[in-house]
Tab-separated table of C-alpha atoms in Angstrom:
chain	number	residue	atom	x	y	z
C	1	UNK	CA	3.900	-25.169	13.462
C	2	UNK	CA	3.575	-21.277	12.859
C	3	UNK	CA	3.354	-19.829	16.534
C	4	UNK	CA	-0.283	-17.775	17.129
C	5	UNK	CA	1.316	-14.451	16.455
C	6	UNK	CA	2.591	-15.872	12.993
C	7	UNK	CA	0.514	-16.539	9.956
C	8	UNK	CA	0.970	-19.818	8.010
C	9	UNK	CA	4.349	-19.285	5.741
C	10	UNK	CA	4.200	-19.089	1.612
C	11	UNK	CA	5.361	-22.115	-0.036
C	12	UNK	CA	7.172	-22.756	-3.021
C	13	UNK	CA	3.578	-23.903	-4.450
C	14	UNK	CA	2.279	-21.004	-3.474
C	15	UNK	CA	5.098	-18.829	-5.664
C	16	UNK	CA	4.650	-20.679	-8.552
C	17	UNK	CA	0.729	-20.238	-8.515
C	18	UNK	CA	1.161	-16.320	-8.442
C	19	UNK	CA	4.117	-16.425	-11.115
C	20	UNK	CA	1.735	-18.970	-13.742
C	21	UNK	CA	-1.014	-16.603	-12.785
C	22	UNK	CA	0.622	-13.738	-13.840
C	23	UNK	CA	2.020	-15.027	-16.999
C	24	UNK	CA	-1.376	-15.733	-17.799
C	25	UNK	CA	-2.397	-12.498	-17.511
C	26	UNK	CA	0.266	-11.099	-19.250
C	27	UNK	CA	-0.773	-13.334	-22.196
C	28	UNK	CA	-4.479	-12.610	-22.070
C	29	UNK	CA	-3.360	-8.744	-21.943
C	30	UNK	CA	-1.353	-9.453	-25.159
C	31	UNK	CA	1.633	-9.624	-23.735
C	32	UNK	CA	4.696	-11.785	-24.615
C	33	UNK	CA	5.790	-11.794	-21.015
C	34	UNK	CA	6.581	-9.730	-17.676
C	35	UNK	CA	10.320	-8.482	-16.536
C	36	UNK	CA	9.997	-7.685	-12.960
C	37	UNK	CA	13.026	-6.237	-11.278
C	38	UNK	CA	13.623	-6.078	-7.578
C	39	UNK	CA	10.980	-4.069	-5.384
C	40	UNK	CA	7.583	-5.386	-4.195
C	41	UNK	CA	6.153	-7.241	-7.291
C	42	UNK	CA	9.232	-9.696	-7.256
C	43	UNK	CA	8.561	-10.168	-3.747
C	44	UNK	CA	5.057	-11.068	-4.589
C	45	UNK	CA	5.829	-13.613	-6.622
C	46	UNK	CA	9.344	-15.228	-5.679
C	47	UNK	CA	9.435	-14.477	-2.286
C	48	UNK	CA	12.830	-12.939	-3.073
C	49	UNK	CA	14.292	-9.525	-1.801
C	50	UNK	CA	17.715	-9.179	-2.522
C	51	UNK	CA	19.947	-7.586	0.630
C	52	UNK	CA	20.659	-4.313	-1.472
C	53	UNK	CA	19.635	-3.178	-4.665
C	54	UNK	CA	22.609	-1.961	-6.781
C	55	UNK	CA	23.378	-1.490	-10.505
C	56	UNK	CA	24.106	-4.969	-11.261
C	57	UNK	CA	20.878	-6.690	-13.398
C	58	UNK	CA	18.294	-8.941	-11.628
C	59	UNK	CA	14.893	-9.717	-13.605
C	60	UNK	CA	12.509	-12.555	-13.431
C	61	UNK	CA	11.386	-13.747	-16.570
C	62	UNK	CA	8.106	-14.701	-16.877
C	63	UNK	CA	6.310	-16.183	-20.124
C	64	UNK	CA	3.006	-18.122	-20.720
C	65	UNK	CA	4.354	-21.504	-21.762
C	66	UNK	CA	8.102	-21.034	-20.485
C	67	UNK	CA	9.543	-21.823	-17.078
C	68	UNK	CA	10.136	-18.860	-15.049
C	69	UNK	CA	13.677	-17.598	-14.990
C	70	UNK	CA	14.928	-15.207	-12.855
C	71	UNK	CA	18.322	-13.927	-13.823
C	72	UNK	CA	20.599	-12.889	-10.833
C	73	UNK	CA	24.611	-11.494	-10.293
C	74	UNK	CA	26.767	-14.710	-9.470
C	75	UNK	CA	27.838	-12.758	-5.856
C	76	UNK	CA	23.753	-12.654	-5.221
C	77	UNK	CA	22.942	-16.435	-6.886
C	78	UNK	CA	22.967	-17.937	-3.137
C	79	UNK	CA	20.783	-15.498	-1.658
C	80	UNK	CA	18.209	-15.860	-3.981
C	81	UNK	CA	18.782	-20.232	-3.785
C	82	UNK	CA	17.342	-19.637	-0.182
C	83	UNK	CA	14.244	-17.607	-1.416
C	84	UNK	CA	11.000	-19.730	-0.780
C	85	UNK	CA	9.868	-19.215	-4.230
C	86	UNK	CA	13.381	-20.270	-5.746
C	87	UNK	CA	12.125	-24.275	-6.472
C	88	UNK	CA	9.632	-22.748	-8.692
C	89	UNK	CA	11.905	-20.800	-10.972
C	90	UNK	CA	15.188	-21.131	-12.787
C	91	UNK	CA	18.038	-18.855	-11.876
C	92	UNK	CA	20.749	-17.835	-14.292
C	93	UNK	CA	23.478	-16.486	-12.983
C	94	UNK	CA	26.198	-13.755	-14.307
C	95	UNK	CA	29.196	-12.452	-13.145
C	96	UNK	CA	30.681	-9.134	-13.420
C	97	UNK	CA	32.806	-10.027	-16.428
C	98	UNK	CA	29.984	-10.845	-18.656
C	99	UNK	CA	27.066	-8.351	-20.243
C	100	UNK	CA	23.781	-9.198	-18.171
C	101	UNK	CA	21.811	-8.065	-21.205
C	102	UNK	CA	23.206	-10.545	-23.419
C	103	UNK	CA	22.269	-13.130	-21.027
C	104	UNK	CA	18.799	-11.698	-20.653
C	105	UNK	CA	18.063	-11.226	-24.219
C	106	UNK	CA	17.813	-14.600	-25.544
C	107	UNK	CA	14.847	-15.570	-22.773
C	108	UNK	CA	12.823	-12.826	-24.362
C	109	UNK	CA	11.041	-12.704	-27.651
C	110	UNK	CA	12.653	-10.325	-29.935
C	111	UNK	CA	9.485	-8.559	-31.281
C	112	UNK	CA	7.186	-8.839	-28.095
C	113	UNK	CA	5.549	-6.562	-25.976
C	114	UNK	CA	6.301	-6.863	-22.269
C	115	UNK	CA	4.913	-6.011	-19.206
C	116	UNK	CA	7.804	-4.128	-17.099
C	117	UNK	CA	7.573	-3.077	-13.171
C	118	UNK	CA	7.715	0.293	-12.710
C	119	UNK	CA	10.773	0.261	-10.142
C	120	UNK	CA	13.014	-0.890	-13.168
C	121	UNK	CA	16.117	1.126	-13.540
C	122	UNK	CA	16.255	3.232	-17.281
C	123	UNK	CA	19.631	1.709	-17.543
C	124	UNK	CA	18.525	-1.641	-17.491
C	125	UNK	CA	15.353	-0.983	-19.928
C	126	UNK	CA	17.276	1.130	-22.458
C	127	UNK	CA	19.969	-1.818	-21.967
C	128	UNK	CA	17.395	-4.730	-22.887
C	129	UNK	CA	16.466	-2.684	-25.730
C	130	UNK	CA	20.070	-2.070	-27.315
C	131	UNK	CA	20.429	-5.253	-27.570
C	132	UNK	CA	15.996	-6.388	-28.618
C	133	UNK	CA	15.361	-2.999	-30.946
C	134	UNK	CA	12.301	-5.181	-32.026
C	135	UNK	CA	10.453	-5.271	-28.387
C	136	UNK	CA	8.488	-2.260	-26.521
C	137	UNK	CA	7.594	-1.704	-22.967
C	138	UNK	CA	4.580	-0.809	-20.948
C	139	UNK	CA	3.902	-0.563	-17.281
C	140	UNK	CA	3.295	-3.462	-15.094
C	141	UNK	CA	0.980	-0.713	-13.295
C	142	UNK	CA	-0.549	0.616	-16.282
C	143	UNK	CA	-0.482	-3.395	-18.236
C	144	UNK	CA	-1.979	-5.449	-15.293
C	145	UNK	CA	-3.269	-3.036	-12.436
C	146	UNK	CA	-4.901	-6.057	-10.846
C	147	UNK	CA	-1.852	-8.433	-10.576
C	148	UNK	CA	-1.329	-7.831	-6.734
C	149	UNK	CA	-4.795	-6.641	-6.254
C	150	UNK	CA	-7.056	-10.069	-5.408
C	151	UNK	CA	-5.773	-11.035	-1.930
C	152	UNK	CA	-6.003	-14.997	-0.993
C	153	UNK	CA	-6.816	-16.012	2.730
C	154	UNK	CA	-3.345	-16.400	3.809
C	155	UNK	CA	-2.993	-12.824	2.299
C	156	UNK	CA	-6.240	-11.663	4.650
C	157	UNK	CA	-5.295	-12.998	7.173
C	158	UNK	CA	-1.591	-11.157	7.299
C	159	UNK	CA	-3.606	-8.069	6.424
C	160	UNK	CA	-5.793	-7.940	9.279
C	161	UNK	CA	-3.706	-8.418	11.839
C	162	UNK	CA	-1.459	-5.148	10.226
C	163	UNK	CA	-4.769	-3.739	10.956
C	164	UNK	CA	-5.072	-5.031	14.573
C	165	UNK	CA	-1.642	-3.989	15.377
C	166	UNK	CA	-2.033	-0.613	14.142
C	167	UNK	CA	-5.642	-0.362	16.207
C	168	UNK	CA	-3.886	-1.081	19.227
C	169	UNK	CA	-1.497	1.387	18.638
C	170	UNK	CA	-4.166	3.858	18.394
C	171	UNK	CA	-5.856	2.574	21.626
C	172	UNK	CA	-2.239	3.063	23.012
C	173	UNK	CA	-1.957	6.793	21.334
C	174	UNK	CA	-5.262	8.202	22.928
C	175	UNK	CA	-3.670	7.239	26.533
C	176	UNK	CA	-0.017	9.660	25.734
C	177	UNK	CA	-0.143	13.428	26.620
C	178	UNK	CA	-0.607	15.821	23.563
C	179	UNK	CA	-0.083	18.948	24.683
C	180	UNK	CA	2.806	20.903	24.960
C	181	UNK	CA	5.039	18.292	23.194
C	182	UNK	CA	5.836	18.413	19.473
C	183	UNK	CA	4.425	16.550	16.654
C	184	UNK	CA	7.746	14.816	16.307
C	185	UNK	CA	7.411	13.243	19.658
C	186	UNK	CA	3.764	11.591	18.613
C	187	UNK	CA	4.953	10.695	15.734
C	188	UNK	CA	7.929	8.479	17.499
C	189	UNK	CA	5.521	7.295	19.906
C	190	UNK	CA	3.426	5.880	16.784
C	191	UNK	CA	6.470	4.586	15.305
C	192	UNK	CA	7.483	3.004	18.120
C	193	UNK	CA	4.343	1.494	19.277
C	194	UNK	CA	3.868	-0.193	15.730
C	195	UNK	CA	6.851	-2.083	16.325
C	196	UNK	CA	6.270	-3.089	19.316
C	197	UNK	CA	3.156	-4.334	17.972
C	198	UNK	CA	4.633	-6.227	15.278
C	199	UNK	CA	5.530	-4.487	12.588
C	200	UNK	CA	8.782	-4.721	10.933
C	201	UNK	CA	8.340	-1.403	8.805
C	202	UNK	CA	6.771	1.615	9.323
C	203	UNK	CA	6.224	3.327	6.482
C	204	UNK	CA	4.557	7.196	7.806
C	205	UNK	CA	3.714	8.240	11.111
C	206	UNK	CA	1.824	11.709	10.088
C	207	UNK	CA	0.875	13.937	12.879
C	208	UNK	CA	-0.945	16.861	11.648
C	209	UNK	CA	-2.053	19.696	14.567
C	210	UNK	CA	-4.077	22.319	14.432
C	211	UNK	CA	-3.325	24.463	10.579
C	212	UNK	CA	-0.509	21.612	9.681
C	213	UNK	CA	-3.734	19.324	9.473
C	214	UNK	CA	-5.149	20.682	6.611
C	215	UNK	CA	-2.145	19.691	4.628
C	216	UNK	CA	-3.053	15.833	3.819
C	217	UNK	CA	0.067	14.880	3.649
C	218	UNK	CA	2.050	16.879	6.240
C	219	UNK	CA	5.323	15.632	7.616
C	220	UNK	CA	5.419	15.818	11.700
C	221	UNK	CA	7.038	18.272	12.520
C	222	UNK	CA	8.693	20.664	15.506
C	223	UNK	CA	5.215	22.477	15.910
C	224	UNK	CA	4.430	22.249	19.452
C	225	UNK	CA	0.593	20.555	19.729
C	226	UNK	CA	-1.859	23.153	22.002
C	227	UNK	CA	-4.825	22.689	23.725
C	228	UNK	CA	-7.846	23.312	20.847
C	229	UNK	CA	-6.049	21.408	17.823
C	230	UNK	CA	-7.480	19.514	16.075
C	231	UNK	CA	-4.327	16.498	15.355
C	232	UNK	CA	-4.745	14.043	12.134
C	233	UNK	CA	-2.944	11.026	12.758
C	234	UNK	CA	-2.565	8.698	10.082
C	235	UNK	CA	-0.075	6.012	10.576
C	236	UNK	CA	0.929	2.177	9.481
C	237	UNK	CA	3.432	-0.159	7.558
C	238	UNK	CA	4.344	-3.651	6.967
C	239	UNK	CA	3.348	-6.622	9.607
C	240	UNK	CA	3.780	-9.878	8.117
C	241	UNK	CA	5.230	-8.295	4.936
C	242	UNK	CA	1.129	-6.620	4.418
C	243	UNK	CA	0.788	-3.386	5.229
C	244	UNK	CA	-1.549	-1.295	7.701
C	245	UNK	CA	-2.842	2.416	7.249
C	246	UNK	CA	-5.471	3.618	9.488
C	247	UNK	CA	-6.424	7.620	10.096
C	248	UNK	CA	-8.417	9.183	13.304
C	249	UNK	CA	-8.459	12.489	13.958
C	250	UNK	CA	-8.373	13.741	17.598
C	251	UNK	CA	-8.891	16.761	19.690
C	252	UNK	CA	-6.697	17.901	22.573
C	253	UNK	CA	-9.393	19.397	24.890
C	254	UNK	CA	-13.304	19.924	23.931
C	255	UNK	CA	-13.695	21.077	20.376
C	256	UNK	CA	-15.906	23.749	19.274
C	257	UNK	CA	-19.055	23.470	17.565
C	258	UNK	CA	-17.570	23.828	14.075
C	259	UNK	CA	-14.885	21.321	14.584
C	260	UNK	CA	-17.420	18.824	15.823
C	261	UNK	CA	-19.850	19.185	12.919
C	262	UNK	CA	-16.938	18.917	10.349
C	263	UNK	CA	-15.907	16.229	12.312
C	264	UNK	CA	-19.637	14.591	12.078
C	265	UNK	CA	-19.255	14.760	8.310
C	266	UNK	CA	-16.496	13.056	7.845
C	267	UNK	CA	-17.582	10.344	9.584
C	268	UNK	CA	-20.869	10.029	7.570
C	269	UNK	CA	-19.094	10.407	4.666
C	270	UNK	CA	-16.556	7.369	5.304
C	271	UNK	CA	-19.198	5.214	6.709
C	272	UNK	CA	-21.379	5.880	3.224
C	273	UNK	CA	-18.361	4.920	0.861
C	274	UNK	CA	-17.954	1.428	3.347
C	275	UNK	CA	-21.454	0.779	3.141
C	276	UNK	CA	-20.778	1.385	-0.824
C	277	UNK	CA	-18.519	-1.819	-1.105
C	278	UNK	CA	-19.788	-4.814	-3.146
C	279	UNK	CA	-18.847	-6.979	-5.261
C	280	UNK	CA	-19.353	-5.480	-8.980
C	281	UNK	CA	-19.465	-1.781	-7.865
C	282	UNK	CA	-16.925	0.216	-9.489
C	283	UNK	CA	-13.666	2.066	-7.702
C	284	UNK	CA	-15.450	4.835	-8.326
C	285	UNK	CA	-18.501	4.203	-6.417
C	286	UNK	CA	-17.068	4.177	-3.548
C	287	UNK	CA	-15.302	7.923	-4.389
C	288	UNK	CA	-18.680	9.200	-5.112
C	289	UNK	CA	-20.364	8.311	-2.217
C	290	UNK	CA	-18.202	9.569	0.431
C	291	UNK	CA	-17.613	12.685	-2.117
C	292	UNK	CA	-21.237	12.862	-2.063
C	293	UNK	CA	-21.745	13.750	1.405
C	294	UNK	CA	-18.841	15.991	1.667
C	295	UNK	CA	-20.183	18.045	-1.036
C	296	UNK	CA	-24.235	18.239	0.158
C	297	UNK	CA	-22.618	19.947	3.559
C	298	UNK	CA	-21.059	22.672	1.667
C	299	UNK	CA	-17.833	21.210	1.550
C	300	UNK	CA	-16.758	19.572	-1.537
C	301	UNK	CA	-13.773	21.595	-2.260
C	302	UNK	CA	-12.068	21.116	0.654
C	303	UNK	CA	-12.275	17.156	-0.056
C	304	UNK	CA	-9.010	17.406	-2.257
C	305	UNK	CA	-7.614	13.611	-3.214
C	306	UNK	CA	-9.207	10.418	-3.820
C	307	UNK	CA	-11.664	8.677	-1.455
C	308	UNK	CA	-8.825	5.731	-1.205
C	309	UNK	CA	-5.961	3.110	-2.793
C	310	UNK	CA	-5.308	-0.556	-2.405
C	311	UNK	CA	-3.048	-1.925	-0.218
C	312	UNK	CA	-0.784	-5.130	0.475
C	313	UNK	CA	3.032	-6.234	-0.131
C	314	UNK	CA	2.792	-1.702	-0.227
C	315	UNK	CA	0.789	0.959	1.655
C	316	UNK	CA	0.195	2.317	-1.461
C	317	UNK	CA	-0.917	0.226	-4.453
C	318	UNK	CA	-4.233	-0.110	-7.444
C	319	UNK	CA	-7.051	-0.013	-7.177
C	320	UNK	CA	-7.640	3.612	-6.632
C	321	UNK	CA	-10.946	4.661	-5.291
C	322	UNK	CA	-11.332	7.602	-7.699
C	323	UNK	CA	-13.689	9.278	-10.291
C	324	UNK	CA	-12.996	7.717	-13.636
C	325	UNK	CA	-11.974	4.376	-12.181
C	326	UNK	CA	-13.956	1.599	-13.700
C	327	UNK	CA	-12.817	-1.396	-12.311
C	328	UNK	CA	-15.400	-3.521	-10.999
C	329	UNK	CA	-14.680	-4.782	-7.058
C	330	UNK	CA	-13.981	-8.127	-6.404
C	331	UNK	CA	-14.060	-10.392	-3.461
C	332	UNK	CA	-10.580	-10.325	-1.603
C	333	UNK	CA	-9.405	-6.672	-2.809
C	334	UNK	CA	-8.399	-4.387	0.030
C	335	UNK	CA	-8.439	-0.804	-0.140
C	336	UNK	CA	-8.628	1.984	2.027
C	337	UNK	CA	-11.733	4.460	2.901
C	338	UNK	CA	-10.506	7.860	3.965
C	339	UNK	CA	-12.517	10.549	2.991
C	340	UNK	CA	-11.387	14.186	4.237
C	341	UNK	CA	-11.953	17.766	4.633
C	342	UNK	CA	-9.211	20.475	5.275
C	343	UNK	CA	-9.726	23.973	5.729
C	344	UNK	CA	-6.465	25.912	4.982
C	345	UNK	CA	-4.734	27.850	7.941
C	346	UNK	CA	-7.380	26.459	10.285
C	347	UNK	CA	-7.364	22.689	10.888
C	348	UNK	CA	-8.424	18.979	8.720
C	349	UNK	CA	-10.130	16.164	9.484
C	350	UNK	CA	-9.489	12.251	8.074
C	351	UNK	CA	-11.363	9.102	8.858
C	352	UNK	CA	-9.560	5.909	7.095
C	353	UNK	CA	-9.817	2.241	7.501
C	354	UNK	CA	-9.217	-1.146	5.066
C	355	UNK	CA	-12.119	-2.571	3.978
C	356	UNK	CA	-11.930	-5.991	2.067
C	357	UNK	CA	-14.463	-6.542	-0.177
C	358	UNK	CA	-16.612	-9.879	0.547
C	359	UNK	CA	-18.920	-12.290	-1.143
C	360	UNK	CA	-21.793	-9.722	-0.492
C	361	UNK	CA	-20.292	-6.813	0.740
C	362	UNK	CA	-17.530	-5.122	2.548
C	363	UNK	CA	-15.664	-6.014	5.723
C	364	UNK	CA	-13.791	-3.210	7.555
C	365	UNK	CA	-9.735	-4.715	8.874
C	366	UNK	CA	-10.193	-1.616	11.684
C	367	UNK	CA	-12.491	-1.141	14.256
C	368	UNK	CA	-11.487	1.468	16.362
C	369	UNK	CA	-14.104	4.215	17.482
C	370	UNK	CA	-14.465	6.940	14.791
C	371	UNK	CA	-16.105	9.308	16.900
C	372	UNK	CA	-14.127	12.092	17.951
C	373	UNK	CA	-11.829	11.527	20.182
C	374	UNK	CA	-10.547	14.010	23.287
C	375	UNK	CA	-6.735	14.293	24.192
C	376	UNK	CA	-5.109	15.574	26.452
């Protein structure tokens, strides 16, 4: 029996329902099949991640129809035997002595259209089609944005507690000192307190003080944090092999007015696009209503990337919460809400949890205090 701290492991079954579901999809897509090559969509749906990724060819196979095959060096062949998902595939095997392509080849139909994942070496793709002039290639991204994006329970249930570990490591972060140290040193102290938490990767750890805040995406760095910034933190990684991501923004000492009421914005603005998820709303629904309250304060230029992006086996993954995204919400995507403003030289703000949607709404995976909160 899993302990309490462990989720209920993926079975074999479980594999081979993802990989028949996403052959499936290919097909309906118009697709003659998927290649997936090592990174986080083969993990998906094999449960396989090979030790290192080299030059040597590994694809999985998939076809409406056809038995999954997932085509492996000889030297790697017993790693991926003791993969969960490996009783639901076929694994062909090659040494170094033979052409992997010409092995590969004759599982694919010459003429077809795959899906391809988009961490596929060139060398392998221009390899394939050397020796298959016939077939062409699109994205697995672009050809089936939703393959990853429809979480099951056991998938929920490994995602929110990414999300509890990385609220208690902000409950931890608010007790540390701020000032005087350097960004650096929060940013360890995040890094280390996801761990201890659970998490086996952490994939960002951005502290952004004072000006550095107003770049979204600013790497922690040796600025020294003073009393008046205004910090960013936005932090997470993998627990469970699902991923966390959570932003708060803090203040080291009472802010001023201005800081406040920018603050008091933001907030409004990420609890309108929560209270925006449904089932059937579009991606970009949820963009336009935290947009929309950014912009009525006077403040829509500063709010300079999307309102959010799905999240799972990756931090970062579809759907996109963005202007021109159609795709309709379902029950069991995750994404997150993180609406922000940043005001160049001065400081920014971010709010940002995962919400999953529901049967009749939306269910936020963090619930730590979004008010503004004082450091020291």
């Amino acid at each position: 029996m899993p302990s309490p701290n462990q989720p209920v492991p993926f079975t074999a079954d479980d594999y081979r329902a993802r990989m028949t579901r996403a052959a499936e999809s290919a097909a309906a897509a118009g697709l003659a099949g998927l290649l997936v090559a090592p990174g986080p969509d083969l993990v998906y749906l094999t449960g396989y991640r090979p030790t290192a990724i080299t030059e040597r060819l590994t694809v999985l196979v998939l076809a409406a129809g056809q038995d999954p095959v997932l085509v492996v060096p000889t030297l790697e062949a017993p790693d991926a035997e003791h993969a969960v998902g490996a009783p639901a595939l076929t694994l062909r095997d090659w040494t170094d002595a033979k052409d992997p392509y010409a092995v590969t080849a004759p599982l694919l139909d010459a003429k077809g259209r795959f899906g391809i994942s988009d961490n596929t070496w060139a060398m392998h793709l221009l390899g394939l089609q050397q020796y298959l002039p016939g077939t062409s290639y699109a994205s697995l991204t672009e050809a089936l944005p939703m393959l990853r994006a429809v979480k099951d329970a056991a998938e929920l249930e490994r995602i929110t507690a990414a999300g509890a570990a990385a609220d208690a490591t902000y409950e931890e972060i608010l007790k540390v000192r701020f000032a005087g140290r350097k960004e650096t040193d929060v940013a360890a102290d995040l890094a280390r307190l996801l761990t201890e938490h659970g998490h086996s990767q952490v994939d960002f750890t951005v502290v952004g003080s004072g000006p550095n805040g107003a770049n979204p995406h600013h790497e922690a760095g040796s600025r020294t944090i003073e009393r008046g910034d205004m910090v960013v933190l936005d932090f997470g990684g993998l627990k469970h092999g699902y991923g966390s991501d959570t932003s708060r923004t803090v203040h080291v000492g009472e802010p001023t007015a201005e800081e406040q009421r920018v603050h008091d914005i933001v907030r409004e603005a990420q609890e309108a696009g929560c209270d925006a998820v449904r089932p059937g709303a579009a991606c970009q629904d949820i963009d336009r209503a935290a947009r929309a309250v950014i912009t009525e304060f006077g403040y829509g230029d500063r709010f300079i990337h999307r309102t959010g992006h799905g999240i799972g086996v990756t931090t970062h993954e579809p759907p996109y919460m963005i202007e021109g995204e159609e795709q309709p919400l379902v029950p069991g995507m995750c994404f997150s809400v993180e609406p922000g403003v940043y005001l160049p030289g001065r400081f920014g703000v971010r709010i940002e949890d995962i919400v999953t949607v529901t049967e009749d709404g939306g269910r936020r995976l963090n619930s730590t205090a979004r008010e503004l909160a004082i450091v020291e």
